[in-house]
Coordinates of C-alpha atoms and ligand atoms in Angstrom, one line a residue:
M81 CA 0.0 0.0 0.0
I82 CA 1.5 3.3 -1.0
T83 CA -0.1 5.0 2.1
D84 CA 2.5 3.1 4.1
L85 CA 4.9 6.0 3.6
W86 CA 4.3 7.3 7.1
Y87 CA 6.4 10.5 6.7
K88 CA 3.9 11.8 4.0
N89 CA 1.3 12.7 6.6
A90 CA 3.5 13.2 9.7
V91 CA 3.8 16.1 12.1
I92 CA 7.4 16.3 13.2
Y93 CA 8.4 18.0 16.5
C94 CA 12.0 18.9 17.0
L95 CA 13.5 19.2 20.4
S96 CA 16.7 18.8 22.3
V97 CA 16.8 16.5 25.3
E98 CA 18.9 19.1 27.1
S99 CA 16.2 21.8 27.0
F100 CA 13.0 19.8 27.4
M101 CA 12.6 18.4 30.9
D102 CA 15.0 17.8 33.7
S103 CA 14.0 14.8 35.9
D104 CA 16.8 14.7 38.4
G105 CA 17.3 18.4 39.2
D106 CA 20.8 18.8 37.9
G107 CA 19.8 21.7 35.6
V108 CA 20.0 19.7 32.3
G109 CA 17.1 18.0 30.5
D110 CA 17.3 14.2 30.3
F111 CA 15.6 11.2 28.7
R112 CA 13.6 10.4 31.8
G113 CA 12.2 13.9 31.8
L114 CA 11.4 13.7 28.1
A115 CA 9.7 10.3 28.6
R116 CA 7.4 11.9 31.1
R117 CA 6.4 14.5 28.6
L118 CA 5.4 12.0 25.9
D119 CA 1.7 12.2 26.7
Y120 CA 1.9 16.0 26.2
L121 CA 3.5 15.5 22.8
H122 CA 1.0 12.8 21.9
G123 CA -1.9 15.1 23.0
L124 CA -0.6 17.9 20.9
G125 CA -0.9 15.6 17.9
V126 CA 2.8 15.1 17.1
T127 CA 3.5 11.9 15.2
A128 CA 7.3 12.0 15.1
I129 CA 9.9 13.4 17.4
W130 CA 13.2 14.6 16.0
L131 CA 15.9 14.6 18.6
M132 CA 18.8 17.0 18.2
P133 CA 22.2 15.4 19.0
F134 CA 22.3 13.6 22.3
Q135 CA 25.4 11.4 21.9
A136 CA 28.5 11.9 24.0
S137 CA 30.0 15.3 23.2
P138 CA 32.1 18.1 24.7
G139 CA 29.1 20.2 23.8
R140 CA 31.0 23.1 22.1
D141 CA 28.4 23.2 19.2
D142 CA 25.4 22.1 21.2
G143 CA 26.1 18.4 20.5
Y144 CA 27.0 18.8 16.8
D145 CA 30.5 17.8 17.9
V146 CA 30.2 14.1 18.7
C147 CA 32.9 12.2 20.5
D148 CA 31.2 8.8 20.8
Y149 CA 28.5 7.8 18.3
Y150 CA 27.4 4.8 20.2
N151 CA 26.5 6.3 23.5
V152 CA 24.2 8.8 25.1
D153 CA 25.9 11.7 26.7
P154 CA 25.8 10.9 30.5
R155 CA 24.2 14.3 31.2
Y156 CA 21.1 13.1 29.4
G157 CA 21.0 9.5 30.8
T158 CA 22.0 6.1 29.6
L159 CA 21.3 4.0 26.6
G160 CA 18.7 2.2 28.8
D161 CA 16.9 5.5 29.3
F162 CA 17.0 6.1 25.5
V163 CA 15.4 2.7 24.8
E164 CA 12.7 3.3 27.4
F165 CA 12.0 6.6 25.8
T166 CA 11.7 5.2 22.2
H167 CA 9.6 2.4 23.6
G168 CA 7.3 4.9 25.2
A169 CA 7.0 6.9 22.0
K170 CA 6.2 3.7 20.1
Q171 CA 3.5 2.7 22.5
R172 CA 1.8 6.1 21.7
G173 CA 2.2 5.6 18.0
M174 CA 5.0 8.2 17.7
R175 CA 8.2 7.7 15.8
V176 CA 11.6 8.9 16.7
L177 CA 14.1 10.5 14.3
I178 CA 17.6 11.5 15.4
D179 CA 20.3 13.8 14.2
L180 CA 23.1 12.1 12.3
V181 CA 26.2 14.3 12.5
V182 CA 28.8 12.5 10.4
N183 CA 30.3 15.2 8.3
H184 CA 32.7 15.8 11.2
T185 CA 33.5 14.6 14.7
S186 CA 34.6 16.4 17.8
D187 CA 38.3 17.0 17.9
Q188 CA 38.1 15.1 21.2
H189 CA 36.9 12.0 19.4
P190 CA 39.3 9.1 20.0
W191 CA 39.5 8.6 16.2
F192 CA 40.9 12.2 15.7
Q193 CA 43.1 11.9 18.8
S194 CA 44.7 8.8 17.3
A195 CA 44.9 10.2 13.8
R196 CA 46.7 13.4 14.9
S197 CA 49.2 11.7 17.2
D198 CA 50.4 9.0 14.9
P199 CA 50.9 9.2 11.1
K200 CA 50.6 5.4 11.0
S201 CA 47.3 5.4 12.9
P202 CA 44.6 3.4 11.1
Y203 CA 42.5 6.6 11.7
R204 CA 45.0 9.0 10.1
D205 CA 43.2 8.8 6.7
W206 CA 39.8 9.1 8.4
Y207 CA 40.4 12.9 8.4
V208 CA 41.5 15.3 5.7
W209 CA 45.1 16.6 5.9
S210 CA 47.5 18.9 4.2
K211 CA 51.2 19.3 4.9
K212 CA 51.1 22.9 3.6
K213 CA 48.6 25.5 4.3
P214 CA 46.1 25.2 1.4
K215 CA 45.5 28.2 -0.7
N216 CA 41.8 28.1 0.0
A217 CA 42.2 28.0 3.8
H218 CA 40.3 31.2 4.3
T219 CA 37.3 30.4 2.0
G220 CA 34.1 28.4 2.5
M221 CA 33.6 29.1 6.2
V222 CA 30.0 28.3 7.3
F223 CA 30.2 30.6 10.3
P224 CA 31.7 33.8 8.9
G225 CA 32.6 36.3 11.6
V226 CA 33.1 33.5 14.2
Q227 CA 35.2 31.1 12.1
D228 CA 38.2 32.5 10.2
S229 CA 39.5 29.5 8.3
T230 CA 38.6 26.0 7.1
W231 CA 42.1 24.6 7.7
T232 CA 43.9 24.6 11.1
Y233 CA 47.4 23.5 11.9
D234 CA 47.7 20.7 14.4
E235 CA 51.0 20.6 16.3
A236 CA 50.8 16.9 17.1
A237 CA 50.0 15.9 13.5
K238 CA 52.4 18.5 12.0
A239 CA 49.8 19.1 9.4
Y240 CA 46.7 21.1 8.6
Y241 CA 43.3 19.5 9.0
F242 CA 40.2 20.5 7.2
H243 CA 37.1 21.6 9.0
R244 CA 34.1 23.0 7.2
F245 CA 32.6 24.2 10.5
Y246 CA 34.3 25.3 13.7
K247 CA 37.9 24.2 14.2
F248 CA 37.0 21.8 16.9
Q249 CA 35.0 19.9 14.3
P250 CA 37.5 18.1 12.0
D251 CA 35.8 16.8 8.8
L252 CA 35.7 13.1 8.3
N253 CA 37.2 11.9 5.0
T254 CA 34.0 10.5 3.7
A255 CA 35.7 9.2 0.6
N256 CA 37.5 6.6 2.7
P257 CA 35.7 3.2 2.5
C258 CA 36.3 2.5 6.2
V259 CA 34.7 5.8 7.1
R260 CA 31.7 4.9 4.9
A261 CA 31.4 1.5 6.5
E262 CA 31.5 3.1 9.9
L263 CA 28.7 5.6 9.0
L264 CA 26.5 2.7 8.0
K265 CA 27.3 1.0 11.3
I266 CA 26.2 4.0 13.2
M267 CA 22.9 4.1 11.4
G268 CA 22.4 0.4 11.9
F269 CA 23.1 0.8 15.6
W270 CA 20.4 3.4 16.2
I271 CA 17.9 1.8 13.9
Q272 CA 18.3 -1.4 15.9
L273 CA 17.5 0.7 19.1
G274 CA 14.2 1.8 17.6
V275 CA 14.6 5.0 15.6
S276 CA 12.7 5.5 12.3
G277 CA 15.4 7.5 10.6
F278 CA 17.7 10.4 10.7
R279 CA 18.0 14.1 10.1
M280 CA 21.3 14.1 8.3
D281 CA 23.4 17.1 9.2
A282 CA 25.2 19.1 6.5
V283 CA 24.5 16.7 3.7
P284 CA 26.2 18.7 0.9
F285 CA 29.4 18.6 2.9
V286 CA 29.1 15.0 3.8
I287 CA 29.0 14.0 0.1
A288 CA 31.5 16.7 -1.2
E289 CA 35.0 15.8 -2.3
K290 CA 37.4 17.1 0.3
G291 CA 41.1 18.0 0.2
P292 CA 43.7 20.8 -0.2
D293 CA 43.4 21.0 -4.0
V294 CA 39.6 21.0 -4.2
G295 CA 38.2 24.2 -5.8
A296 CA 35.4 26.4 -4.7
E297 CA 32.8 24.0 -6.1
P298 CA 33.6 20.5 -4.8
K299 CA 32.1 17.6 -6.7
P300 CA 29.3 15.8 -4.9
D301 CA 29.2 12.0 -4.7
F302 CA 25.5 11.3 -4.9
G303 CA 26.2 7.6 -4.9
M304 CA 26.7 7.9 -1.1
L305 CA 23.1 9.0 -0.7
R306 CA 21.9 6.0 -2.6
A307 CA 24.1 3.7 -0.5
F308 CA 22.8 5.2 2.7
R309 CA 19.2 4.6 1.6
E310 CA 19.8 1.1 0.3
F311 CA 21.4 0.1 3.6
L312 CA 18.6 1.6 5.7
Q313 CA 15.8 0.1 3.6
W314 CA 17.4 -3.2 3.9
R315 CA 17.8 -3.0 7.7
K316 CA 14.4 -1.4 8.3
G317 CA 12.1 -0.8 5.4
D318 CA 10.2 2.2 6.7
S319 CA 13.2 4.2 7.9
V320 CA 13.9 7.6 6.2
I321 CA 16.5 10.3 6.0
I322 CA 15.6 13.9 6.0
G323 CA 18.5 15.9 4.6
E324 CA 19.7 19.3 5.8
A325 CA 20.9 21.0 2.7
N326 CA 20.5 24.7 2.0
I327 CA 20.8 24.6 -1.8
V328 CA 19.2 25.8 -4.9
P329 CA 16.1 23.8 -6.2
K330 CA 17.9 22.4 -9.2
E331 CA 20.5 20.8 -7.0
A332 CA 17.9 19.7 -4.4
M333 CA 16.3 17.5 -7.0
K334 CA 19.5 15.5 -7.3
Y335 CA 19.4 14.8 -3.5
F336 CA 16.0 13.1 -4.0
G337 CA 17.4 11.3 -7.0
D338 CA 16.0 10.9 -10.5
D339 CA 14.4 7.5 -9.6
G340 CA 13.6 8.3 -6.1
D341 CA 16.6 6.3 -5.0
R342 CA 18.3 8.8 -2.7
L343 CA 16.9 10.8 0.2
Q344 CA 13.2 10.5 1.0
M345 CA 13.0 14.0 2.6
M346 CA 14.8 17.3 2.4
F347 CA 14.2 20.5 4.3
N348 CA 12.8 23.2 1.9
F349 CA 15.2 26.1 2.7
H350 CA 14.4 27.7 -0.6
A351 CA 10.7 28.1 0.2
N352 CA 11.6 29.0 3.8
Q353 CA 13.5 32.1 2.9
R354 CA 10.7 33.3 0.5
L355 CA 8.1 32.6 3.2
F356 CA 9.9 35.0 5.6
Y357 CA 10.1 37.5 2.8
A358 CA 6.3 37.2 2.3
L359 CA 5.7 37.6 6.1
A360 CA 8.0 40.6 6.1
S361 CA 6.8 42.4 3.0
G362 CA 3.3 41.2 2.4
D363 CA 4.3 40.0 -1.1
A364 CA 3.6 36.3 -1.7
E365 CA 4.8 36.1 -5.3
P366 CA 8.4 35.0 -4.6
L367 CA 7.0 32.3 -2.3
A368 CA 4.6 31.1 -5.0
R369 CA 7.4 30.9 -7.4
A370 CA 9.6 29.0 -4.9
L371 CA 6.8 26.5 -4.5
N372 CA 6.7 25.9 -8.3
E373 CA 10.5 25.7 -8.4
T374 CA 10.7 23.0 -5.7
R375 CA 8.1 20.5 -6.9
P376 CA 9.6 17.2 -6.2
R377 CA 9.9 15.0 -9.3
Y378 CA 8.7 11.7 -8.0
G379 CA 6.0 10.3 -5.7
T380 CA 7.9 9.2 -2.7
A381 CA 10.0 12.4 -2.2
Q382 CA 8.8 14.8 0.4
W383 CA 9.8 18.3 1.6
G384 CA 10.2 19.1 5.3
V385 CA 8.4 22.5 5.8
F386 CA 9.5 24.6 8.7
L387 CA 9.5 28.2 10.0
R388 CA 12.3 28.7 12.5
N389 CA 14.8 26.0 13.4
H390 CA 17.6 25.8 16.0
D391 CA 20.0 27.7 13.8
E392 CA 19.8 31.3 12.5
L393 CA 17.2 32.1 9.9
D394 CA 19.5 32.0 6.9
L395 CA 18.5 34.6 4.3
G396 CA 21.7 34.2 2.3
R397 CA 19.9 33.2 -0.9
L398 CA 17.4 36.0 -1.1
E399 CA 18.0 39.0 -3.5
P400 CA 19.8 41.8 -1.5
E401 CA 16.7 44.0 -1.3
Q402 CA 14.5 41.1 -0.2
R403 CA 17.0 40.2 2.5
Q404 CA 17.1 43.8 3.6
A405 CA 13.3 43.8 3.8
V406 CA 13.4 40.8 6.1
F407 CA 16.1 42.4 8.3
D408 CA 14.2 45.6 8.5
A409 CA 11.0 43.9 9.6
F410 CA 12.3 41.1 11.8
G411 CA 15.9 41.8 12.8
P412 CA 16.7 45.5 12.5
E413 CA 19.4 45.5 15.2
K414 CA 22.9 44.1 14.7
D415 CA 22.5 42.0 17.8
M416 CA 19.5 40.2 16.2
Q417 CA 21.6 39.2 13.1
L418 CA 24.2 36.5 12.7
Y419 CA 26.9 35.4 10.3
D420 CA 26.2 38.4 7.9
R421 CA 23.3 36.5 6.4
G422 CA 20.6 35.7 9.0
I423 CA 18.5 36.4 12.0
R424 CA 18.9 34.5 15.2
R425 CA 15.5 35.3 16.9
R426 CA 12.6 33.0 17.5
L427 CA 9.4 33.4 15.5
A428 CA 7.2 34.9 18.2
P429 CA 9.3 37.9 19.0
M430 CA 9.9 38.5 15.3
L431 CA 6.2 38.7 14.9
K432 CA 5.8 40.8 18.1
A433 CA 3.7 38.0 19.4
D434 CA 0.8 39.2 17.2
R435 CA -1.7 36.4 17.3
R436 CA -3.0 37.0 13.8
R437 CA 0.5 36.8 12.3
L438 CA 1.4 33.8 14.4
E439 CA -1.7 31.9 13.2
L440 CA -1.0 33.0 9.6
A441 CA 2.6 31.7 9.8
Y442 CA 1.7 28.3 11.4
S443 CA -1.4 27.9 9.2
L444 CA 1.0 28.3 6.3
M445 CA 3.5 25.9 7.7
F446 CA 0.8 23.2 8.1
T447 CA -0.5 23.7 4.5
L448 CA 2.6 24.1 2.4
P449 CA 3.5 21.1 0.3
G450 CA 5.3 18.7 2.5
T451 CA 5.6 17.5 6.1
P452 CA 5.5 20.2 8.8
V453 CA 8.4 20.3 11.2
M454 CA 7.7 22.3 14.3
R455 CA 10.2 23.3 17.0
Y456 CA 9.7 22.9 20.7
G457 CA 8.1 25.9 22.3
D458 CA 6.5 27.1 19.0
E459 CA 3.1 25.9 20.3
I460 CA 3.2 28.4 23.2
A461 CA 5.0 31.2 21.3
M462 CA 8.2 31.0 23.3
G463 CA 10.7 33.9 22.9
D464 CA 14.5 34.2 22.8
D465 CA 17.2 35.6 25.0
L466 CA 19.5 37.8 23.0
A467 CA 21.9 38.1 25.9
L468 CA 23.1 34.5 25.0
P469 CA 25.7 34.1 22.3
E470 CA 25.1 33.2 18.7
R471 CA 22.3 30.6 18.2
Y472 CA 21.9 29.8 21.9
C473 CA 19.4 32.6 22.2
A474 CA 16.8 30.3 20.8
R475 CA 17.7 27.2 22.7
T476 CA 16.5 28.1 26.2
P477 CA 14.5 25.7 28.5
M478 CA 11.0 24.7 27.6
Q479 CA 8.5 26.7 29.6
W480 CA 6.1 24.4 31.4
T481 CA 4.7 26.4 34.3
D482 CA 5.2 29.8 36.1
G483 CA 7.2 28.0 38.8
K484 CA 11.0 27.8 39.3
N485 CA 12.9 27.8 36.0
G486 CA 9.5 27.6 34.2
G487 CA 8.9 24.1 35.6
F488 CA 11.8 22.8 33.5
S489 CA 14.1 22.0 36.5
L490 CA 14.4 22.3 40.2
A491 CA 18.1 23.1 40.0
D492 CA 19.4 26.5 41.2
K493 CA 21.3 26.9 37.9
T494 CA 20.2 25.4 34.6
F495 CA 22.3 24.7 31.5
L496 CA 20.9 28.0 30.0
P497 CA 18.6 30.3 32.0
A498 CA 14.9 30.0 31.3
I499 CA 13.5 33.2 29.9
S500 CA 12.2 35.2 32.8
G501 CA 10.2 38.4 32.9
G502 CA 9.1 40.6 30.1
G503 CA 6.5 39.6 27.5
F504 CA 8.0 36.1 26.9
G505 CA 9.1 35.0 30.4
F506 CA 7.9 31.7 31.8
Q507 CA 5.7 33.7 34.2
T508 CA 3.4 34.6 31.4
V509 CA 4.3 32.2 28.5
N510 CA 4.0 28.6 29.7
V511 CA 2.1 25.3 28.9
A512 CA 0.1 25.1 32.2
E513 CA -1.4 28.6 31.7
Q514 CA -2.3 27.9 28.0
R515 CA -3.8 24.6 28.7
R516 CA -6.4 26.3 30.9
D517 CA -7.2 28.9 28.4
P518 CA -9.5 27.6 25.6
G519 CA -8.5 30.5 23.4
S520 CA -4.7 30.0 23.8
L521 CA -2.2 29.5 21.0
L522 CA -1.5 26.0 22.5
N523 CA -5.2 25.0 22.1
W524 CA -5.3 26.5 18.6
M525 CA -2.2 24.6 17.7
E526 CA -3.7 21.3 18.9
R527 CA -6.8 21.9 16.8
I528 CA -4.9 22.9 13.7
I529 CA -2.7 19.8 14.0
R530 CA -5.7 17.6 14.3
M531 CA -7.2 19.1 11.2
R532 CA -3.9 18.8 9.4
Q533 CA -3.8 15.1 10.1
E534 CA -7.2 14.8 8.5
I535 CA -6.0 16.3 5.3
P536 CA -3.6 13.8 3.8
E537 CA -4.0 15.6 0.5
I538 CA -1.4 18.1 1.6
G539 CA 1.3 15.6 2.1
W540 CA 0.4 13.3 -0.7
G541 CA -1.4 15.3 -3.3
E542 CA -0.5 17.4 -6.4
C543 CA -0.1 21.0 -5.4
T544 CA -1.0 23.9 -7.7
V545 CA -0.6 27.6 -7.0
L546 CA -3.9 29.1 -8.2
P547 CA -3.4 32.3 -10.2
L548 CA -4.6 35.5 -8.4
R549 CA -4.3 39.1 -9.3
D550 CA -3.4 40.0 -5.8
R551 CA 0.2 39.4 -4.8
C552 CA -0.6 39.6 -1.1
V553 CA -2.6 36.4 -1.2
L554 CA -1.3 32.9 -1.7
A555 CA -3.9 30.3 -2.9
L556 CA -2.9 26.7 -3.0
R557 CA -4.9 23.7 -4.3
Y558 CA -4.2 20.1 -3.6
D559 CA -5.6 17.1 -5.6
W560 CA -5.4 13.6 -4.3
R561 CA -7.6 10.6 -5.0
G562 CA -10.5 12.6 -6.3
N563 CA -10.5 15.0 -3.3
V564 CA -9.6 18.7 -3.5
V565 CA -8.6 21.1 -0.8
I566 CA -7.8 24.8 -1.1
F567 CA -5.9 27.1 1.2
L568 CA -5.8 30.9 1.2
H569 CA -3.4 33.1 3.1
N570 CA -3.4 36.9 3.2
F571 CA 0.1 38.4 4.0
D572 CA -1.2 41.9 4.2
A573 CA -2.3 43.7 7.3
E574 CA -5.3 45.0 5.4
P575 CA -8.4 42.9 4.4
R576 CA -8.3 41.7 0.8
E577 CA -11.1 40.6 -1.4
I578 CA -10.2 37.9 -3.8
T579 CA -12.0 36.3 -6.6
F580 CA -10.7 33.0 -7.9
R581 CA -11.6 29.8 -9.8
T582 CA -10.9 26.5 -8.2
G583 CA -9.3 25.4 -11.4
E584 CA -11.7 22.8 -12.8
K585 CA -14.8 23.4 -14.9
S586 CA -16.7 20.6 -13.2
E587 CA -16.3 22.4 -9.9
E588 CA -17.8 25.6 -10.9
S589 CA -21.0 25.0 -9.0
A590 CA -19.3 23.5 -6.0
I591 CA -19.5 24.9 -2.5
L592 CA -16.2 25.3 -0.7
T593 CA -16.6 23.8 2.8
N594 CA -14.7 25.8 5.4
L595 CA -12.8 23.4 7.6
L596 CA -12.2 25.8 10.5
S597 CA -15.5 27.6 10.8
D598 CA -19.0 27.6 9.3
E599 CA -18.4 30.4 6.8
H600 CA -18.6 28.3 3.7
C601 CA -18.2 29.8 0.3
E602 CA -20.8 29.5 -2.6
P603 CA -19.8 30.2 -6.1
D604 CA -21.4 33.1 -8.0
E605 CA -23.4 32.4 -11.3
D606 CA -20.1 32.5 -13.3
G607 CA -18.5 29.8 -11.2
D608 CA -16.2 32.3 -9.4
H609 CA -15.6 32.1 -5.7
C610 CA -15.2 35.3 -3.8
V611 CA -13.7 35.5 -0.3
V612 CA -12.9 38.5 1.8
L613 CA -9.9 37.7 3.9
E614 CA -9.3 39.8 7.0
G615 CA -5.8 41.3 7.5
Y616 CA -3.4 38.3 7.9
G617 CA -6.5 36.0 7.4
Y618 CA -6.4 32.4 6.2
R619 CA -9.0 29.9 5.0
W620 CA -8.9 26.1 4.8
F621 CA -11.5 24.8 2.3
R622 CA -12.6 21.4 0.9
V623 CA -14.2 21.5 -2.5
G624 CA -17.8 20.1 -2.1
G625 CA -20.4 19.9 0.6
L626 CA -19.8 18.3 3.9
D627 CA -22.1 15.2 3.4
E628 CA -20.6 14.6 0.0
I629 CA -17.1 14.9 1.3
L630 CA -17.8 12.4 4.1
R631 CA -19.2 9.9 1.6
R632 CA -16.4 10.3 -0.9
R633 CA -13.2 10.5 1.2
D634 CA -10.9 7.6 1.1
V635 CA -8.0 7.9 3.5
Ligands
NOJ262 C1 24.1 22.2 10.9 C2 23.4 22.3 12.2 O1 22.1 22.6 12.0 C3 24.1 23.3 13.1 O2 23.4 23.6 14.3 C4 25.5 22.9 13.3 O3 26.3 23.9 14.0 C5 26.3 22.5 12.0 N1 25.5 21.8 11.1 C6 27.5 21.8 12.3 O4 27.2 20.5 12.7

């Protein structure tokens, strides 16, 4: 059955164990704490949890610097606690995806320590070395302003090593067959422990050729992606990889593969940047174009759709004036910006916690083509702490109550302080408070997720951008198994009246059933539908009357 592809109608929730719930009062979140919050996530409607890195790590890049791939960092618990957690998730019908950070290791990893201290070490060739300082040493940095080179001299090795990211993250030589075999072993290990797949970190760099003589455009080895997929499918047929690759659409299609033989999922960074431009400027046209440019080519491929993630909002691929418009609207101060290309704030402060705009943004995320990926705290509109460095501002403890540390921990000092005071402090923004309030964002989110789950057309169907004269409004239509849904979003602060055709002649007399209220929409005598959207308004419609829909739907 083709509907076995679970990721097509999933709702993914991204969290880090560190910041979710501390069960033992040491100030750091842990697997036991997380396990106790599984009912909360289940109640919210989440169907898959993506865990950010939790393996043993010196923690210099929030866990994206692993020093033991086969263990849980002791601060978060044990492998036993991990298995208890995945079992608890499974019991509630939720899947677990984990970060797979294999472009680089920590410089503290025993492989690197062995490689640097002995030229004859079996691990020497697991990394990328150069006797002389390569000409390109000061190019290709991922964190400009914080990182000043991609090659660093190591005294013990008496050579330079390559690091695409920070210097404590030496790149693995992924061309080495032993390294490749080890990567598969890592995947096999976690698959065996119950995960359903991986969010693969930094995919373009994992598959790029690496070395001192490689030019500005390193050749990718797409064969690796196919090998990963084949291995996973063989070990556990329903496991998937969702790739992190901020690339142009033409390239992205190669990551899915022409025959659907590479990655099942990719994050849609291209649409993400245009989405923020639309939110900032009110102009939805570049977003509409981006959606057309990122249509996956074959049926099993799927985009991961997101708003903000744990990194900066990277605006690097927008036109300069578009980028400036987003900076002006959402990150005007230097302190809000990062790496000369992005904004480090969370979504709610960017939108000044304006409920209309928050609903617009999340309604959009849940109805764009693909699978929505939310971030912990989104459901209660958590804020950020710009006093913290770089991306840490958006990684603060989850706010559960108005008690000590927002209910996250009983410790006197937590790994990062919970946001306290002001409009976003745990005293006012927390789960307990919003649970009690029927009109809260949390309750809205729960309802919208429930409705999203009942519209598999979004994840599975063919998406068409309906032509409109008004650039402020985006109209999307999905077709799947004879069912049609239509979504409208108004990016402007002012009301907009739009007239549109659903797209099919046979539907000209069809009523549009509103899925979120009882304001349904009848066509006029010409077969046109007219809707007045309030400022930042949105509509979710099914084509046809309710009784007819209930009879017809096959899900
Ligand atoms: C991408 C991750 O999203 C980011 O948080 C991390 O710093 C780099 N990869 C390096 O692993």
